[in-house]
Coordinates of C-alpha atoms in Angstrom, one line a residue:
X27 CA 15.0 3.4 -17.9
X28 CA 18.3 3.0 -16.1
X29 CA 17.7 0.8 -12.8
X30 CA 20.4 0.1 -9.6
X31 CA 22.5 -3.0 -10.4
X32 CA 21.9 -4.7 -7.0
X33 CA 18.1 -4.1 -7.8
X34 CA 18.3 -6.2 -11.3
X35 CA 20.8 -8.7 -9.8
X36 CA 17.4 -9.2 -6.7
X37 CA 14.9 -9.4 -9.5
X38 CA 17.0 -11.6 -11.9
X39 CA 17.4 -14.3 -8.9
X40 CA 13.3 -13.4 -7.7
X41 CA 12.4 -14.5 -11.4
X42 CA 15.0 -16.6 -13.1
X43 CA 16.3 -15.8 -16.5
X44 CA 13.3 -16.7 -18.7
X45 CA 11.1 -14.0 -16.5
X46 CA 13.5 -11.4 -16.2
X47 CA 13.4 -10.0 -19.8
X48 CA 9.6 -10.0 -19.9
X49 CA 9.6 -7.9 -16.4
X50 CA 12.1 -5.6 -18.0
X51 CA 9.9 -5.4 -20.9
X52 CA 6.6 -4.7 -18.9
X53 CA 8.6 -1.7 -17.0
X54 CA 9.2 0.2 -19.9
X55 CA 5.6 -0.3 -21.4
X56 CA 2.4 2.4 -21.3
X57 CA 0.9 1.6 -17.6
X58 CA -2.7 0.7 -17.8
X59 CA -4.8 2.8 -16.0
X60 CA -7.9 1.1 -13.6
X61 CA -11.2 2.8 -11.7
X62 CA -13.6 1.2 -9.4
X63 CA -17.2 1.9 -9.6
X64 CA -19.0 3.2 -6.9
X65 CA -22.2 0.9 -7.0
X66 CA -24.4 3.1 -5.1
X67 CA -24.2 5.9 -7.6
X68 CA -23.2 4.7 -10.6
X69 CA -22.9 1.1 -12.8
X70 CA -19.9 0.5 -15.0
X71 CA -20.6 1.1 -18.7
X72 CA -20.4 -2.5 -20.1
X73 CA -17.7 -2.4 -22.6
X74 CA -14.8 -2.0 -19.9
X75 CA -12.8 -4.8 -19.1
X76 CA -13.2 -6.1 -15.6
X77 CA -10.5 -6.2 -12.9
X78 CA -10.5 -10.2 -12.1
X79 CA -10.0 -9.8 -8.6
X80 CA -12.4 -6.4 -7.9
X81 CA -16.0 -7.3 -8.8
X82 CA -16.9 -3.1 -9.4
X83 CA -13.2 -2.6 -11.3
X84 CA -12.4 -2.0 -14.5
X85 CA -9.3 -1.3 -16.6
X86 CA -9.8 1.9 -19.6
X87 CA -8.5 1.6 -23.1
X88 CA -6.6 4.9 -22.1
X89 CA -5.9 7.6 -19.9
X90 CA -9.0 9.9 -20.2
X91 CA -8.5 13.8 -18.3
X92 CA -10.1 12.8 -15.9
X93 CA -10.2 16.1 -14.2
X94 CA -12.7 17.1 -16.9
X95 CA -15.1 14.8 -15.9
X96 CA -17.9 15.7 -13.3
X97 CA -18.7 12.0 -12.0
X98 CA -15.3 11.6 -10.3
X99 CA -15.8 14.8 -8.5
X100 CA -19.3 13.6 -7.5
X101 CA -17.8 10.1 -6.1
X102 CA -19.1 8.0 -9.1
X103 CA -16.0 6.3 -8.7
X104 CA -12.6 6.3 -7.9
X105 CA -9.1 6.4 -10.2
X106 CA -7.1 3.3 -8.2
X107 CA -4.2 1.2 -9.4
X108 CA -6.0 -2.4 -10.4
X109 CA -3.6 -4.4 -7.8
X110 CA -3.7 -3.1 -4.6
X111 CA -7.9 -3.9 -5.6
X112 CA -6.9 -7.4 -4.2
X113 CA -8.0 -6.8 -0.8
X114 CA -11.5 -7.8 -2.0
X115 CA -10.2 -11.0 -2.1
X116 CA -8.6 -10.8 1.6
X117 CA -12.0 -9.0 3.1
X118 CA -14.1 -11.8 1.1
X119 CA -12.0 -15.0 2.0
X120 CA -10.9 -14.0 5.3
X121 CA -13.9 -12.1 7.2
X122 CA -17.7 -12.5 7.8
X123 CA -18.5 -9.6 5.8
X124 CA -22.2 -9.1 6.9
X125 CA -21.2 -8.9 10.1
X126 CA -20.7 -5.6 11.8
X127 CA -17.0 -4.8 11.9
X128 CA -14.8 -2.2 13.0
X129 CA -12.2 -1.5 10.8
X130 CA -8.9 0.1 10.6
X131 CA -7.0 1.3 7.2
X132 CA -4.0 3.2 8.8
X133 CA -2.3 4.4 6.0
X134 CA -5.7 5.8 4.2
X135 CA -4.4 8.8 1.7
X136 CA -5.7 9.3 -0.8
X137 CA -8.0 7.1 -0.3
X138 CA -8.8 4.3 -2.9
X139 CA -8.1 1.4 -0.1
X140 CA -10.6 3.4 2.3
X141 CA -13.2 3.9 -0.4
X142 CA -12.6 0.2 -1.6
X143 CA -13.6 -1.1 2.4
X144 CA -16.4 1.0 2.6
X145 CA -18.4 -0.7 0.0
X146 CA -17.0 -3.8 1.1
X147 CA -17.9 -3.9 5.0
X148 CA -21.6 -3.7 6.1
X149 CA -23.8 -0.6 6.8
X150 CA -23.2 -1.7 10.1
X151 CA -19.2 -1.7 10.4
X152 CA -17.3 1.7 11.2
X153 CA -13.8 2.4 9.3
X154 CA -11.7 4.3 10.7
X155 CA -9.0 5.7 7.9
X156 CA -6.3 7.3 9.2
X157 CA -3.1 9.8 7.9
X158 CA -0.3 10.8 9.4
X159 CA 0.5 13.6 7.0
X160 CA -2.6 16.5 8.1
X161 CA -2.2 18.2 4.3
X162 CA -2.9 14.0 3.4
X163 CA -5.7 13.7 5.8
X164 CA -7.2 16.6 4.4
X165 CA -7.2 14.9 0.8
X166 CA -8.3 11.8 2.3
X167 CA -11.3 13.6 4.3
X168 CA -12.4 14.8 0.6
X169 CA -12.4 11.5 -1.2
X170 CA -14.3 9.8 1.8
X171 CA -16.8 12.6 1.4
X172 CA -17.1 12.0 -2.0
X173 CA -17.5 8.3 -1.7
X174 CA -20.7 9.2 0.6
X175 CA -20.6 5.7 2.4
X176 CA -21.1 7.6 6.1
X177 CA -19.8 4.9 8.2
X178 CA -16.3 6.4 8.2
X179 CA -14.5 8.7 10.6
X180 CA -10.9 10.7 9.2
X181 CA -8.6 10.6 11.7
X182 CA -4.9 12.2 11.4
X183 CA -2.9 10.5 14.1
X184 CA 0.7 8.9 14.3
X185 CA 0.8 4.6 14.6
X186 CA 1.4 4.9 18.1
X187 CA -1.7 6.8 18.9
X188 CA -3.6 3.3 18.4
X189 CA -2.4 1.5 21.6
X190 CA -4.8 3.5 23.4
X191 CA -7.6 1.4 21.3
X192 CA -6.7 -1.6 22.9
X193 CA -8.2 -4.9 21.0
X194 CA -10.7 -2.1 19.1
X195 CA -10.5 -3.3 15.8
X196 CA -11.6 -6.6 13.6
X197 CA -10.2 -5.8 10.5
X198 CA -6.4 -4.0 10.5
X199 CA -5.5 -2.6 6.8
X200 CA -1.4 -1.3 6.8
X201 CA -0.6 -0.5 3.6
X202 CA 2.8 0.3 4.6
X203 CA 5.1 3.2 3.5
X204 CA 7.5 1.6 1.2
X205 CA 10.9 1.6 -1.3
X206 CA 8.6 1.9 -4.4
X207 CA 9.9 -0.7 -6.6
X208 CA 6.6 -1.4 -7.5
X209 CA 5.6 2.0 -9.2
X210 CA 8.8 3.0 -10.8
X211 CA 6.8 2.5 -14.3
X212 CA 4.6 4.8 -13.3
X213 CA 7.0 7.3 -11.4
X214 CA 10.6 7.5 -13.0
X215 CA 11.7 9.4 -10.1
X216 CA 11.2 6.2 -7.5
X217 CA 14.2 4.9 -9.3
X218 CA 16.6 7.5 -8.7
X219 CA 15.3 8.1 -4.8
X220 CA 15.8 4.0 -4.5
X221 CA 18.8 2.6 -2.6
X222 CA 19.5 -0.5 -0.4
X223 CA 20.2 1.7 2.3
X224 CA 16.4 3.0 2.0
X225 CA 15.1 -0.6 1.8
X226 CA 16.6 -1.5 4.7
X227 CA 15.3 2.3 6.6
X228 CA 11.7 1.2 5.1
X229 CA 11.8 -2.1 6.6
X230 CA 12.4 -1.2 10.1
X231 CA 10.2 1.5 9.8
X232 CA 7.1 -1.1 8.8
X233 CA 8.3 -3.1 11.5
X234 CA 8.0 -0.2 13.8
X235 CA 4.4 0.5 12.5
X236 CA 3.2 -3.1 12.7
X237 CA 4.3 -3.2 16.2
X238 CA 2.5 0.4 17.0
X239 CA -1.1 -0.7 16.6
X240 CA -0.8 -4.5 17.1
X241 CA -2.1 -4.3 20.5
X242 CA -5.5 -2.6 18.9
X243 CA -6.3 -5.9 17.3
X244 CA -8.5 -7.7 18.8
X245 CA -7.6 -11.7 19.4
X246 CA -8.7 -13.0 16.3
X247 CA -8.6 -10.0 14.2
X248 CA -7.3 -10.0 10.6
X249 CA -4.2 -7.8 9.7
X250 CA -4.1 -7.2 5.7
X251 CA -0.6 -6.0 4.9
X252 CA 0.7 -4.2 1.9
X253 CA 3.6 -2.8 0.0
X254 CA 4.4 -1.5 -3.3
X255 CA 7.9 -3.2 -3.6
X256 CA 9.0 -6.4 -4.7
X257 CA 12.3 -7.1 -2.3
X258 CA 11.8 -9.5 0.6
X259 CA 12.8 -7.5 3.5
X260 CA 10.0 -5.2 3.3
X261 CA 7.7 -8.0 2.5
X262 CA 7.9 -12.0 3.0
X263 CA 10.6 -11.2 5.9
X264 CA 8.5 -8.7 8.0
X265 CA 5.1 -10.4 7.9
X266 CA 7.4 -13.5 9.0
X267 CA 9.2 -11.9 11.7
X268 CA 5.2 -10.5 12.8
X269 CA 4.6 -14.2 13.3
X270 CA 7.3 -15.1 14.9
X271 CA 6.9 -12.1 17.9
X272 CA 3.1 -12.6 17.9
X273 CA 2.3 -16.0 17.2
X274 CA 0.1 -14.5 14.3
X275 CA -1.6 -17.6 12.0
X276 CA -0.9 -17.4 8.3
X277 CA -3.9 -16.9 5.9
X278 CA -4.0 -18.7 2.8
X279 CA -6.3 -17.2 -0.3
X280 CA -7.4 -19.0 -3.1
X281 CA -6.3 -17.8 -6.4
X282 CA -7.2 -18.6 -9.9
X283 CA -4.1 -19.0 -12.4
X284 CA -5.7 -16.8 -15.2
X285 CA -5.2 -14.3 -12.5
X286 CA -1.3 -14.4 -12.6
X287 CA -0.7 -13.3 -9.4
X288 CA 2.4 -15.3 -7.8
X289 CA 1.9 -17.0 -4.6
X290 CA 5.4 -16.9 -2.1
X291 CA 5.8 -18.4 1.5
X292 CA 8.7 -17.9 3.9
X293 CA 9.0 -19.4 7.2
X294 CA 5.1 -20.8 6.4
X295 CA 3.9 -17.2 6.1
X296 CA 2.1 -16.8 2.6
X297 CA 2.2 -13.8 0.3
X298 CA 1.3 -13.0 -3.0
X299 CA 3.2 -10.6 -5.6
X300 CA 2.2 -8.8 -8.7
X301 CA 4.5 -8.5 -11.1
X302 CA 3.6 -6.2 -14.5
X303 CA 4.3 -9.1 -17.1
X304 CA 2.1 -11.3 -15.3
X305 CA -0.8 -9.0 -14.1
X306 CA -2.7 -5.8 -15.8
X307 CA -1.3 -4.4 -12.9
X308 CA 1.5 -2.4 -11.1
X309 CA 4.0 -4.2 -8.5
X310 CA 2.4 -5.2 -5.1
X311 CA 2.3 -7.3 -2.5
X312 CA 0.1 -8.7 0.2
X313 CA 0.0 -11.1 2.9
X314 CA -2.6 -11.8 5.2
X315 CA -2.6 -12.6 8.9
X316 CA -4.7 -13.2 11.9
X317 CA -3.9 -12.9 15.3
X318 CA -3.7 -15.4 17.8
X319 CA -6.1 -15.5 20.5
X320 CA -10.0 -15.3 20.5
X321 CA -12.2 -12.3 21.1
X322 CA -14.3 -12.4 24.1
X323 CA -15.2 -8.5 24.3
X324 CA -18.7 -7.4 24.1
X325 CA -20.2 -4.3 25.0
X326 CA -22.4 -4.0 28.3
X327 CA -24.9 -1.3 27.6
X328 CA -25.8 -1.7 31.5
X329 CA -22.9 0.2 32.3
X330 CA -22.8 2.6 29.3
X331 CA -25.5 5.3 30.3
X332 CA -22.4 6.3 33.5
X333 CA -20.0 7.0 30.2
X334 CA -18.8 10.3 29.8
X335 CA -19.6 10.6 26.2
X336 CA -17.4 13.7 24.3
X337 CA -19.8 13.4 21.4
X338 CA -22.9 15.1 22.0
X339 CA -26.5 15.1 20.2
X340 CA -27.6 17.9 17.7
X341 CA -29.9 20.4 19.2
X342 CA -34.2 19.2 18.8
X343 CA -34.6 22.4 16.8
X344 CA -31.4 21.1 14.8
X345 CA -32.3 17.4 14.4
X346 CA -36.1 18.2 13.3
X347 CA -34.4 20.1 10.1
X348 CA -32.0 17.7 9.0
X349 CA -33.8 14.4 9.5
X350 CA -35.9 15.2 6.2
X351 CA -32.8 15.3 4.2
X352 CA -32.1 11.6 4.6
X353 CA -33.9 8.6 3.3
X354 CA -34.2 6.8 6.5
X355 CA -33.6 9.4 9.4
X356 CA -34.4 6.9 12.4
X357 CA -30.9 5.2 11.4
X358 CA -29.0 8.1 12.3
X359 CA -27.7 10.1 15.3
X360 CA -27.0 13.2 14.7
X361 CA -24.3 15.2 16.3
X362 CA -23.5 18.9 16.8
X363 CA -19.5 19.5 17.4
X364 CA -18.7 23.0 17.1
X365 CA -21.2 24.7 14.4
X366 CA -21.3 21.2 12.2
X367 CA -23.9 19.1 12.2
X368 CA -22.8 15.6 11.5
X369 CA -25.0 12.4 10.8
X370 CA -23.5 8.7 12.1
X371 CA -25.3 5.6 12.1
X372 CA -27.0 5.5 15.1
X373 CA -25.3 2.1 16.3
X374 CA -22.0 3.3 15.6
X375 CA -21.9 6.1 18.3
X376 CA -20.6 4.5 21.1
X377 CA -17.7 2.9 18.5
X378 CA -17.5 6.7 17.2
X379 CA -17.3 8.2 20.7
X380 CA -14.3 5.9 21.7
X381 CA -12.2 6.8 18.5
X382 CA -13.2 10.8 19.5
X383 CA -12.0 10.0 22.9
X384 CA -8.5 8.7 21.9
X385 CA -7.9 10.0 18.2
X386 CA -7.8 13.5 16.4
X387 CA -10.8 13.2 14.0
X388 CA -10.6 14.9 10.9
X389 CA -13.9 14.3 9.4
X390 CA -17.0 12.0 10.6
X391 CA -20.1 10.4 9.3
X392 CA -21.4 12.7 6.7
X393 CA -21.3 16.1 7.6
X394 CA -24.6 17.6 6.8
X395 CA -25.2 21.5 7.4
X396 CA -23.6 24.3 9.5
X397 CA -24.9 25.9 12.2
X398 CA -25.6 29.9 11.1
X399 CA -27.6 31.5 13.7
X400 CA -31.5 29.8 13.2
X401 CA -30.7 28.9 9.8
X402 CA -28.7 25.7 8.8
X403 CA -26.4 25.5 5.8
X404 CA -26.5 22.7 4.0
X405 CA -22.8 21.2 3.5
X406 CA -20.8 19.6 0.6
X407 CA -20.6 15.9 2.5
X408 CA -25.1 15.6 2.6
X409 CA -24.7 16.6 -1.3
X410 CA -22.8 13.8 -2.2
X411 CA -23.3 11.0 0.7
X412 CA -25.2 7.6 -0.9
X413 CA -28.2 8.6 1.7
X414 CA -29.7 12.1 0.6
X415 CA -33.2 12.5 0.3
X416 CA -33.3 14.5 -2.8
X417 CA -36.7 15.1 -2.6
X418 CA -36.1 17.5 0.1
X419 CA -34.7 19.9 -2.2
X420 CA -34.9 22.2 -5.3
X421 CA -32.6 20.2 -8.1
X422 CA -31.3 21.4 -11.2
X423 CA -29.6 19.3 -13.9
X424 CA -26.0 21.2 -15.4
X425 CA -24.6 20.1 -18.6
X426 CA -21.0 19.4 -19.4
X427 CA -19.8 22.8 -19.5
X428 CA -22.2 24.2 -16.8
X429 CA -20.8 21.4 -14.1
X430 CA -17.3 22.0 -14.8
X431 CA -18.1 26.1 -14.3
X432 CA -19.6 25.0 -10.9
X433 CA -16.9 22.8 -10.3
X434 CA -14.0 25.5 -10.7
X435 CA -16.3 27.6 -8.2
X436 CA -17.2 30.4 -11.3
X437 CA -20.6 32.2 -11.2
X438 CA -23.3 30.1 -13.1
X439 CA -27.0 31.2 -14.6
X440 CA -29.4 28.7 -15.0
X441 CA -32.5 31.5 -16.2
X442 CA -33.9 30.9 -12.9
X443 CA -35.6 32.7 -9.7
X444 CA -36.2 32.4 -5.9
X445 CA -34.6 32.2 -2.9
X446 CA -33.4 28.8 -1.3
X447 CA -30.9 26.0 -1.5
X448 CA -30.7 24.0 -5.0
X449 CA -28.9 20.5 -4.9
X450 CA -26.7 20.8 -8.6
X451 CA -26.7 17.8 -10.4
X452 CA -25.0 16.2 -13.9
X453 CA -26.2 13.1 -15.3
X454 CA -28.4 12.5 -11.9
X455 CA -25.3 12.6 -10.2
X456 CA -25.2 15.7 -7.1
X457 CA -22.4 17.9 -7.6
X458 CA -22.7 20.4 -5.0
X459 CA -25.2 23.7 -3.4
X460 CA -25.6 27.2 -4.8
X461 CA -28.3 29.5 -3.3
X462 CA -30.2 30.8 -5.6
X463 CA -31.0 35.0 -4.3
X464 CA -33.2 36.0 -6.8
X465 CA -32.4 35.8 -10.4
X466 CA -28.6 35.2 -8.9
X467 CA -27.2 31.7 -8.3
X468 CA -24.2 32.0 -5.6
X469 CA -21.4 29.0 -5.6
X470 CA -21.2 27.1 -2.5
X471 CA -19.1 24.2 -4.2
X472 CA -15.6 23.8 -1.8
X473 CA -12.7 26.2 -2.3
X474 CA -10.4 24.1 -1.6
X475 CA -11.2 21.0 -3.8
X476 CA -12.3 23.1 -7.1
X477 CA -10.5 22.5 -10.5
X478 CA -7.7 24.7 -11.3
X479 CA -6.9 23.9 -14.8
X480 CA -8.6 26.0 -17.6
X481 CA -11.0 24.6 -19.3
X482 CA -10.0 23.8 -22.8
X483 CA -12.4 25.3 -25.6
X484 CA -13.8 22.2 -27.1
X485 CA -15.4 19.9 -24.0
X486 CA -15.1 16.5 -24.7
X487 CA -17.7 14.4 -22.5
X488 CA -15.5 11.4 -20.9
X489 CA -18.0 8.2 -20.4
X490 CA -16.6 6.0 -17.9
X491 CA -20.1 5.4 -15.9
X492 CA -23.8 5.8 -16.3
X493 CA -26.5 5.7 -13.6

C-alpha cells in the first residue's frame, strides 16, 4: 500500500523513527474485527477476548459472515470497530450516568456509537441520534430498532437545525466527518481520495459543525468529540480552537498503559490517539470537553399543561391493546402519529415533544403496531425492543436455515394451524411476525432490511453470543 508523501513525512514526525516502521507494519496487517454485546438479549460467549476499554466488547479470532447469522439481525449485538468503543470511558469518567440525561449523537449512522449510548445512559435518559444523509437515517432507524433500547428518537436533520434546542442537551456526541487516515487499512480507497487540500476542507467543516449545535449544550454539558484521522488540524487544533472561542474546560481520562492508547495535549486541551501498532484497534481520536457555565434549567410542570403538544396520545381503544404486549405498561405513553402506534417512556414525552417540535423525526420510541381499521398490526420495532411481553403472543422457535428463510422474506412452513400473530424466534432471540392463515404462514419480516445474498448450501451456525 502506496500512501501520500506529505502524509508519511506527518506520521514520521507524529511518531519518531523507532514508531514509524511498526505503524507501517500494522497498516498493511489483517484488521481485527470487534462486536459489542447487547446485554439485554444476549451474554458474550466466554472465550472471546475482551475489548479493555468496552466492558460488553469483544475482538473475534476472524471475520465470520456475519450476514448468515440471525442474532445480529435480532440486535444481539452489534459489528463496531473496538476504538471508537472508548466513549465508555468518556460517558463513565465524565458524567453521572444514573442520572437522567438527554443526549445528543449527531453524526449517528450506522449506528454503533448510538447503540453503544443507549446501554450506557439510564432508562431514564432520551438520545437523540441524528443523520444528515435520509438513505443514512434510514439505516440508522433500523439498527436502533434492532437494539430495542426505546429511549431513542431518529432524527435526519442538518447541524444547524440544533440551535433551535437551545441548552437541550447534557451529553453532545460529534463524531465528526473526517479525512480517513484512520481506516485506510480497512478501506484502500481512503488513500487514494486523501489529500492535504481535503484535510484542510474537513477541518473547517468540523469547525463549522461544532459551532452549529454548540448553543444546544447546556452550561456544563459534556461535548465527546471524534475523528477517524490522525493529523492535528482535524483533531488537537479544533478541540483547541473550541476552547479558545468558548471557554470550554478540558477533560482529562484516566488511562491504563496496557491499554496503549497515546495521550496528546495542545494549548492544555487533552486528546487521546489510537494508533494500530499500539492498540487492537483502528486509528481514532477523542477529546473530551465541557462547557463553561452551570445549568440552572429545570422544567416547571405548572406551566406545562398551556403547552401546545404536537405529539398526541394513542386512542383508549388503542392503548388497552398494546399495553399487554410490554412488561411494564404503566412506564409508557403511548402515541398515535399517523396510523403508528409508538411506545416512549412516559417521562420522556415532554423531552420527545420538544425534539418533534424542532426536528424531522425519523423513527421514535419503539414502534409497536399499525393502525388497520379495528385491528392493530403488530410492527417489526415491538418484536425486537428489550421490553416485549412475550407472553402475549403465539411463539415459534426457527432453526438455522428456517430463520435465515424468514429473514430473506421467503415463504416458511412450520406444520402448523390457526389464525393470529406468531412472534418468530431463533435461539430465544425474536426475529420478526408472520400471520399464520390457516395451514399458511405469511412473512411480515421488513422488505427493506431482508438479506439479499443466496444462501449457500451448507449453513454453518456462527456462535458469537448465547442467551
Amino acid at each position: 500500500m502506496q500512501f501520500p508523501v506529505s502524509f508519511t513525512d506527518r506520521m514520521q514526525r507524529l511518531l519518531g523513527p523507532q514508531e514509524y516502521p511498526q505503524f507501517l507494519e500494522a497498516l498493511q496487517a489483517t484488521p481485527p474485527v470487534s462486536v459489542r454485546i447487547n446485554k439485554a438479549k444476549a451474554m458474550a460467549v466466554a472465550t472471546l477476548q475482551p475489548v479493555p476499554w468496552a466492558e460488553t466488547g469483544h475482538y473475534l479470532p476472524e471475520r465470520p459472515l456475519f450476514t448468515l447469522d440471525p442474532a445480529i439481525h435480532a440486535g444481539a449485538y452489534y459489528v463496531q470497530e473496538a476504538s471508537s468503543m472508548f466513549i465508555e470511558q468518556a460517558l463513565k469518567q465524565a458524567v453521572h450516568l444514573e442520572e437522567p440525561l438527554q443526549v445528543l449523537d449527531l453524526c449517528g449512522a450506522p449506528g454503533g456509537k448510538s447503540t453503544h449510548l443507549a446501554s450506557l445512559i439510564s432508562e431514564d435518559s432520551l438520545l437523540v441520534s441524528n443523520e444528515v444523509i435520509r438513505s443514512r437515517a434510514s439505516i440508522l432507524a433500523e439498527n436502533v430498532a434492532k437494539w430495542g433500547s426505546g429511549n431513542v428518537l431518529v432524527t435526519c436533520n442538518d447541524p444547524r437545525d440544533f440551535g433551535r434546542l437551545k441548552n437541550f442537551f447534557d451529553v453532545m456526541v460529534v463524531d465528526a466527518p473526517c479525512s480517513g487516515e484512520g481506516m485506510f487499512r480497512k478501506d484502500p480507497q481512503a488513500v487514494g481520495e486523501w489529500s492535504e487540500e481535503n484535510v484542510k476542507l474537513c477541518a473547517q467543516r468540523q469547525q463549522r459543525i461544532l459551532m452549529d449545535v454548540w448553543d444546544s449544550l447546556k452550561p456544563g454539558g459534556l461535548l465527546i468529540y471524534s475523528t477517524c484521522t490522525w493529523n492535528e488540524q482535524e483533531n488537537e487544533e479544533n478541540i483547541a480552537w473550541l476552547s479558545e472561542q468558548e471557554g470550554a474546560e478540558s477533560i482529562k481520562l484516566q488511562l491504563q498503559p496496557e491499554w496503549g492508547v497515546v495521550p496528546t495535549q495542545l494549548s492544555g486541551v487533552e486528546g487521546y490517539r489510537f494508533y494500530p501498532h499500539r492498540v487492537q484497534g483502528e486509528g481514532f481520536f477523542m477529546a473530551v470537553v465541557r462547557k463553561a457555565g452551570i445549568d440552572e434549567s429545570f422544567t416547571n410542570h405548572s406551566k406545562s399543561k398551556k403547552k401546545k403538544y404536537k405529539l398526541s396520545e394513542a386512542g383508549k381503544k388503542e392503548k388497552s391493546l398494546v399495553q399487554d404486549w410490554f412488561l411494564q405498561p404503566e412506564k409508557y405513553s403511548f402515541l398515535q402519529y399517523g396510523d403508528v402506534v409508538s411506545a416512549l417512556p412516559e417521562h420522556l414525552f415532554e423531552a420527545a415533544d420538544e425534539v418533534y417540535q424542532n426536528l424531522y423525526v425519523v423513527y421514535a420510541g419503539t414502534e409497536v403496531a399499525e393502525v388497520k381499521g379495528k385491528k392493530l398490526k403488530p410492527l417489526q420495532g415491538l418484536a425486537l425492543s428489550q421490553h416485549i411481553n412475550k407472553e402475549a403472543f403465539s411463539t415459534a422457535d426457527l432453526d438455522l436455515e428456517q430463520a435465515l428463510r424468514y429473514l430473506r422474506k421467503e415463504d416458511i412452513s412450520l406444520g402448523t394451524n390457526g389464525n393470529d400473530w406468531v412472534l418468530l424466534q431463533y435461539k430465544g432471540l425474536p426475529l420478526g411476525w408472520a400471520k399464520q392463515i390457516g395451514n399458511r404462514m405469511n412473512n411480515y419480516y421488513p422488505k427493506e432490511w431482508r438479506i439479499r445474498m443466496e444462501l449457500p448450501q451448507e449453513l454453518l451456525e456462527t456462535t458469537i453470543v448465547s442467551e
